mmCIF file of C-alpha atoms in Angstrom:
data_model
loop_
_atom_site.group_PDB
_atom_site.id
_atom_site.type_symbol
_atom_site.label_atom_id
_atom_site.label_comp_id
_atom_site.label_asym_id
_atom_site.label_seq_id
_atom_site.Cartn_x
_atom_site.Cartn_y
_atom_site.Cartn_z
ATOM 1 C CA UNK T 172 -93.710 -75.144 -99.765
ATOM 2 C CA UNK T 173 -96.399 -75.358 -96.676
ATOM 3 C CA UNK T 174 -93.747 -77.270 -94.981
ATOM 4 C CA UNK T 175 -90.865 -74.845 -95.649
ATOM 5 C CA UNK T 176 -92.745 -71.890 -95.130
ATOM 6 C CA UNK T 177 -94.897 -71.327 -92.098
ATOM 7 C CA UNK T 178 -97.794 -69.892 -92.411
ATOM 8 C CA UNK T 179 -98.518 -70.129 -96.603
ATOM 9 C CA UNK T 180 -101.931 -71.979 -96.284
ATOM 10 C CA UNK T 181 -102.298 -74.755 -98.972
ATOM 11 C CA UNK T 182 -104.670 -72.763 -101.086
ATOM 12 C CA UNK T 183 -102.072 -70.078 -101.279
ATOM 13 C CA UNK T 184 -99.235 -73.114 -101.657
ATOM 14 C CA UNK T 185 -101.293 -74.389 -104.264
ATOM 15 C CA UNK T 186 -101.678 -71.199 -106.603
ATOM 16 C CA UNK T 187 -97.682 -70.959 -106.537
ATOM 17 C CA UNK T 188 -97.422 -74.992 -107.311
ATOM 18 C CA UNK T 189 -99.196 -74.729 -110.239
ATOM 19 C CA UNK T 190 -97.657 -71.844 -111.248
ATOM 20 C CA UNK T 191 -94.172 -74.217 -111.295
ATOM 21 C CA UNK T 192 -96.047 -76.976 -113.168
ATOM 22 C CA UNK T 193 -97.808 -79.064 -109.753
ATOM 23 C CA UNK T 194 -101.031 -79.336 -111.088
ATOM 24 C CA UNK T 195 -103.238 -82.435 -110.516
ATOM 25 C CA UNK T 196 -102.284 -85.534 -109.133
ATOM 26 C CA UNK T 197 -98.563 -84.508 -108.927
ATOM 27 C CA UNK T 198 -96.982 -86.077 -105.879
ATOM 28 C CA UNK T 199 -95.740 -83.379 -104.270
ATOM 29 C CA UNK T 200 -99.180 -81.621 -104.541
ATOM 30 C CA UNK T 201 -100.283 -84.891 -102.676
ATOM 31 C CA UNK T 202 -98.610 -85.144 -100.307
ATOM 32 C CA UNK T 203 -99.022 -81.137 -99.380
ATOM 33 C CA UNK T 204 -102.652 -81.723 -99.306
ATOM 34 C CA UNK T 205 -102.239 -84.755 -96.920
ATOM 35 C CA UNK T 206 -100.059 -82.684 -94.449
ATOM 36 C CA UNK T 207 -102.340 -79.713 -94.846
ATOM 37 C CA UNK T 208 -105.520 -81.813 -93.830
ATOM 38 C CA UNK T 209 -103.499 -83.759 -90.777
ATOM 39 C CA UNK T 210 -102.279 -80.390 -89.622
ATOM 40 C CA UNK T 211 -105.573 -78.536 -90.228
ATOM 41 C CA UNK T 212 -107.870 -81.822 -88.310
ATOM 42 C CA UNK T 213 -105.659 -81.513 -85.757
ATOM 43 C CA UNK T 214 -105.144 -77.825 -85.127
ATOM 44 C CA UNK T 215 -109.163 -76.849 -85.510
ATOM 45 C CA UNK T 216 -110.535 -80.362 -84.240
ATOM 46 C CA UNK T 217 -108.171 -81.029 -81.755
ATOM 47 C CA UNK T 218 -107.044 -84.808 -82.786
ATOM 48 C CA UNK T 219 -104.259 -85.990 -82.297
ATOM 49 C CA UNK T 220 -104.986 -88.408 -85.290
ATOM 50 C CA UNK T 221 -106.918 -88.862 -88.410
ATOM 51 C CA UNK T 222 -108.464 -92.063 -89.465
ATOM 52 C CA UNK T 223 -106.761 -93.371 -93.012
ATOM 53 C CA UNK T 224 -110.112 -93.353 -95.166
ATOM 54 C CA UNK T 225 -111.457 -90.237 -93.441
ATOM 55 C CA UNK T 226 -107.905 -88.551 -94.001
ATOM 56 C CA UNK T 227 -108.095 -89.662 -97.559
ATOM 57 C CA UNK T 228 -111.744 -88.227 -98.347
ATOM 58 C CA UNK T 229 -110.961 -84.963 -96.892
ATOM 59 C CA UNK T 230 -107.375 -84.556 -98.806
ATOM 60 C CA UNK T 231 -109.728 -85.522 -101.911
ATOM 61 C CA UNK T 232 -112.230 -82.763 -101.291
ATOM 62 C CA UNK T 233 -109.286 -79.919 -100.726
ATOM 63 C CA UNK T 234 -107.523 -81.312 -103.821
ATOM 64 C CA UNK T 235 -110.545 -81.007 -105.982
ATOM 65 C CA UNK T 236 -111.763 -77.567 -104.977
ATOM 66 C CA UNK T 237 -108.756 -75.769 -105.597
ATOM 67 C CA UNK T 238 -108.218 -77.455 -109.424
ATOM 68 C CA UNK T 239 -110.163 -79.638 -111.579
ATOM 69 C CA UNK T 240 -108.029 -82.353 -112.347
ATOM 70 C CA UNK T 241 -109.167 -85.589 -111.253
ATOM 71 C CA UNK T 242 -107.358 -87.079 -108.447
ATOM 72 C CA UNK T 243 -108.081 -90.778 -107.139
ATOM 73 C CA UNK T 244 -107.852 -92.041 -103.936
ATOM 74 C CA UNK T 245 -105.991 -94.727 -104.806
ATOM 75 C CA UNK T 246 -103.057 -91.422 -105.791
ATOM 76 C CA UNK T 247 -103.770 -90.073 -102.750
ATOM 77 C CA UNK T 248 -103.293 -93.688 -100.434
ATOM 78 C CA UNK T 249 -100.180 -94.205 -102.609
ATOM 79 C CA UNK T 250 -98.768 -90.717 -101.391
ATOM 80 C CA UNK T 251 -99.324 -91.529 -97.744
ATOM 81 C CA UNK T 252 -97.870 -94.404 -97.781
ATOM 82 C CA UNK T 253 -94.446 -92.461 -99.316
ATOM 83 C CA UNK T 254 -95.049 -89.941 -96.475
ATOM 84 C CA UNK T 255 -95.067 -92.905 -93.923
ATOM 85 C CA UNK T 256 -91.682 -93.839 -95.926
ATOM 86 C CA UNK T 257 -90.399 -90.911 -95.115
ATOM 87 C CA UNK T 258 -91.030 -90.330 -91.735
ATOM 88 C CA UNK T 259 -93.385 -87.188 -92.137
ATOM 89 C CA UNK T 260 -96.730 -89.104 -90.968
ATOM 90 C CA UNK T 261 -96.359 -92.297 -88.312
ATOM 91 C CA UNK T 262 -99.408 -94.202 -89.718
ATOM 92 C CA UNK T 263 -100.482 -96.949 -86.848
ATOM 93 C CA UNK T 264 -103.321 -99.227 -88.249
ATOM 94 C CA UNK T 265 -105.539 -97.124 -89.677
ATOM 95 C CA UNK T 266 -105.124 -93.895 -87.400
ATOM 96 C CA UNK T 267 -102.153 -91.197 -89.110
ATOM 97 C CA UNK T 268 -100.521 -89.147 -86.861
ATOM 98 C CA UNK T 269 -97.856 -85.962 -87.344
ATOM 99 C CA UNK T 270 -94.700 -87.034 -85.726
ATOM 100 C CA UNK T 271 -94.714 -84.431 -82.862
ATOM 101 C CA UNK T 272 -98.470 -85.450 -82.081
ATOM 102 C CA UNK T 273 -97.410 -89.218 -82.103
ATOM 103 C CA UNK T 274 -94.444 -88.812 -80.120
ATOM 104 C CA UNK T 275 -96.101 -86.319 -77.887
ATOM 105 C CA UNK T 276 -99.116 -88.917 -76.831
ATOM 106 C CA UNK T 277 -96.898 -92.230 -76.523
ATOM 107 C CA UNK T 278 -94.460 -90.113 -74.368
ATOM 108 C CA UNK T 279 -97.635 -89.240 -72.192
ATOM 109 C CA UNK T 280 -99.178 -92.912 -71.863
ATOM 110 C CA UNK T 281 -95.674 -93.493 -70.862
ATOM 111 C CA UNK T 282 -95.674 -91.241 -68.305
ATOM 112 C CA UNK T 283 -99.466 -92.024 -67.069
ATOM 113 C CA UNK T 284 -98.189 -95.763 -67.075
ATOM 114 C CA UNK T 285 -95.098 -94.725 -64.743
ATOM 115 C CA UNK T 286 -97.464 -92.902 -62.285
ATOM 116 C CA UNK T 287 -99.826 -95.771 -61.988
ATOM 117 C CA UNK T 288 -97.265 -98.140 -60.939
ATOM 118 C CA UNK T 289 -96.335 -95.788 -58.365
ATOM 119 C CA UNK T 290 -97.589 -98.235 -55.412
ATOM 120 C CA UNK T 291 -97.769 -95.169 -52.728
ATOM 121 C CA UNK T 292 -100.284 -92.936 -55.027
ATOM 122 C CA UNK T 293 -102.475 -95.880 -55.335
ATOM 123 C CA UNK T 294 -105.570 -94.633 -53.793
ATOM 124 C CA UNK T 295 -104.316 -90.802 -54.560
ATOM 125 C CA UNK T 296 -103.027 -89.289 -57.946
ATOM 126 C CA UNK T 297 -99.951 -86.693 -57.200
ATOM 127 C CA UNK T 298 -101.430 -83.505 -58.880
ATOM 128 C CA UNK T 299 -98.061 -82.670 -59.204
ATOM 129 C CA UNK T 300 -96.946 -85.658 -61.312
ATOM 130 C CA UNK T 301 -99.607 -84.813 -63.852
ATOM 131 C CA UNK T 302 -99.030 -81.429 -64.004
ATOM 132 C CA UNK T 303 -96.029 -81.837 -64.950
ATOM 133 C CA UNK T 304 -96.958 -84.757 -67.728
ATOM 134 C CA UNK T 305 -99.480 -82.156 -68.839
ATOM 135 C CA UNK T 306 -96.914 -79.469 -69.087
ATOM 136 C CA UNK T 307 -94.602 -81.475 -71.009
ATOM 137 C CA UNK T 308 -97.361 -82.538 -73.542
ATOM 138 C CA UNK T 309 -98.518 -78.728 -74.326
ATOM 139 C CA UNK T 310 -95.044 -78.133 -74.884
ATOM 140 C CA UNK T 311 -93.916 -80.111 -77.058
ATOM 141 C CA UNK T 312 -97.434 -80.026 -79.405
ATOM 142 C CA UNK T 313 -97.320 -76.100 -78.875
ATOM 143 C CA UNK T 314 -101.060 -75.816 -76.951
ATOM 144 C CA UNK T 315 -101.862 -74.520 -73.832
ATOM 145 C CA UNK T 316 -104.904 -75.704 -72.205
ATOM 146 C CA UNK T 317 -106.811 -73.866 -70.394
ATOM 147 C CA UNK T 318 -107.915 -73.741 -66.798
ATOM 148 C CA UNK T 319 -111.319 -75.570 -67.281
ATOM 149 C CA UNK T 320 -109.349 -78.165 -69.253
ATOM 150 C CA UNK T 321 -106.840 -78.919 -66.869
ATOM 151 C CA UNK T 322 -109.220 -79.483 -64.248
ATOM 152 C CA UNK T 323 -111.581 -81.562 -66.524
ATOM 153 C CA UNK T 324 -108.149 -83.817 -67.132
ATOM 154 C CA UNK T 325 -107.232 -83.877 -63.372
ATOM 155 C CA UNK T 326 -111.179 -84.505 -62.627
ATOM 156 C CA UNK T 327 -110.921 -87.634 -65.109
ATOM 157 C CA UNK T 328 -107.911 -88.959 -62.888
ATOM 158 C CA UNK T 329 -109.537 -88.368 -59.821
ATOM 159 C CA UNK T 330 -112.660 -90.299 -61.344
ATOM 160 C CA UNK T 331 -111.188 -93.076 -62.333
ATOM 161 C CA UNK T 332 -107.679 -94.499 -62.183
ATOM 162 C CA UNK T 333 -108.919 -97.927 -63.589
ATOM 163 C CA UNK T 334 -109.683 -95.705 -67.362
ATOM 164 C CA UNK T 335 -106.175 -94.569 -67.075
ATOM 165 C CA UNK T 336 -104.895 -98.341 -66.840
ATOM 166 C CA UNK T 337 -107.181 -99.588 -69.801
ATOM 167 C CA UNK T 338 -106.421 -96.060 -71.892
ATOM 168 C CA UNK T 339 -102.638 -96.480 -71.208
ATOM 169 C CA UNK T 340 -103.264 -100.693 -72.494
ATOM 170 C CA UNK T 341 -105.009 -99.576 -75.392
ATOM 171 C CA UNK T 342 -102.433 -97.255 -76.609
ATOM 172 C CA UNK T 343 -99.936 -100.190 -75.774
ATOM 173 C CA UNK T 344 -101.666 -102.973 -77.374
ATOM 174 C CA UNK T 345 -102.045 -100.270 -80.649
ATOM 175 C CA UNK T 346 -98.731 -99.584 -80.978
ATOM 176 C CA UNK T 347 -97.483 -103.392 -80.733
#
């Protein structure tokens, strides 16, 4: 239901669930918690991840408060992994991302990794170049940073091209 209906919060999802018989450790109350918590860690904390365990102790905690059943981890890791299965969560090692966040931050190491080969910009970033990367990321994860956080991100190019070049290896050595 939180999927299908923007909006509904999971407490509010919840209530209606168990009115239909999703009470405990039912899967699809599971999984709802899951997205909830990936969607909630990265709307209010700003990541564009979750660590696995972490992810797991927090969907445990909003499981638990909202009805007393019992519900183990080892429920809650087997419901990720069917969210994996299904494409709703790209899991990556131990880090579990939304699609749209995943997507959103390969397609801008992609872009980062372009610019850098760019021979002619090598002692200069093209503020245009990552405007435009930085455009294209707030649109397609729906944010809008703001002034002071553009210019912190175009401050961090300027500072440093060689943490763009072991950032943009990181991500491709993770994703390998």
């Amino acid at each position: 239901m939180i999927e299908d209906v923007k909006g509904i919060g999971f407490q509010r999802a919840d209530e209606l669930g168990r009115r239909l018989g999703l009470n405990g450790n039912h899967p699809d109350r599971i999984r709802a918690g899951l997205l909830f918590s990936l969607d909630t860690d990265s709307i209010r904390d700003g990541n564009v991840y979750s660590e696995r365990d972490e992810l797991i102790e927090k969907t445990r905690s909003l499981l638990m408060e909202s009805a007393p059943e019992p519900v183990l981890q080892e429920e809650i890791d087997r419901e990720l992994t069917a969210l994996g299965d299904l494409d709703k969560v790209v899991m990556e090692n131990t880090r579990i991302y939304l699609p749209s966040l995943y997507f959103a931050e390969s397609g801008f190491a992609h872009h980062m990794k372009r610019i850098m080969k760019q021979t002619e910009y090598e002692e200069q970033f093209p503020e245009s170049e990552f405007l435009l990367a930085l455009g294209e990321l707030e649109e397609r994860i729906g944010v809008s940073y703001g002034n002071s956080q553009k210019e912190a991100l175009k401050n961090s190019f300027n500072f440093s091209n060689a943490s763009i070049n072991w950032w943009t290896r990181d991500w491709e050595n993770d994703s390998n």
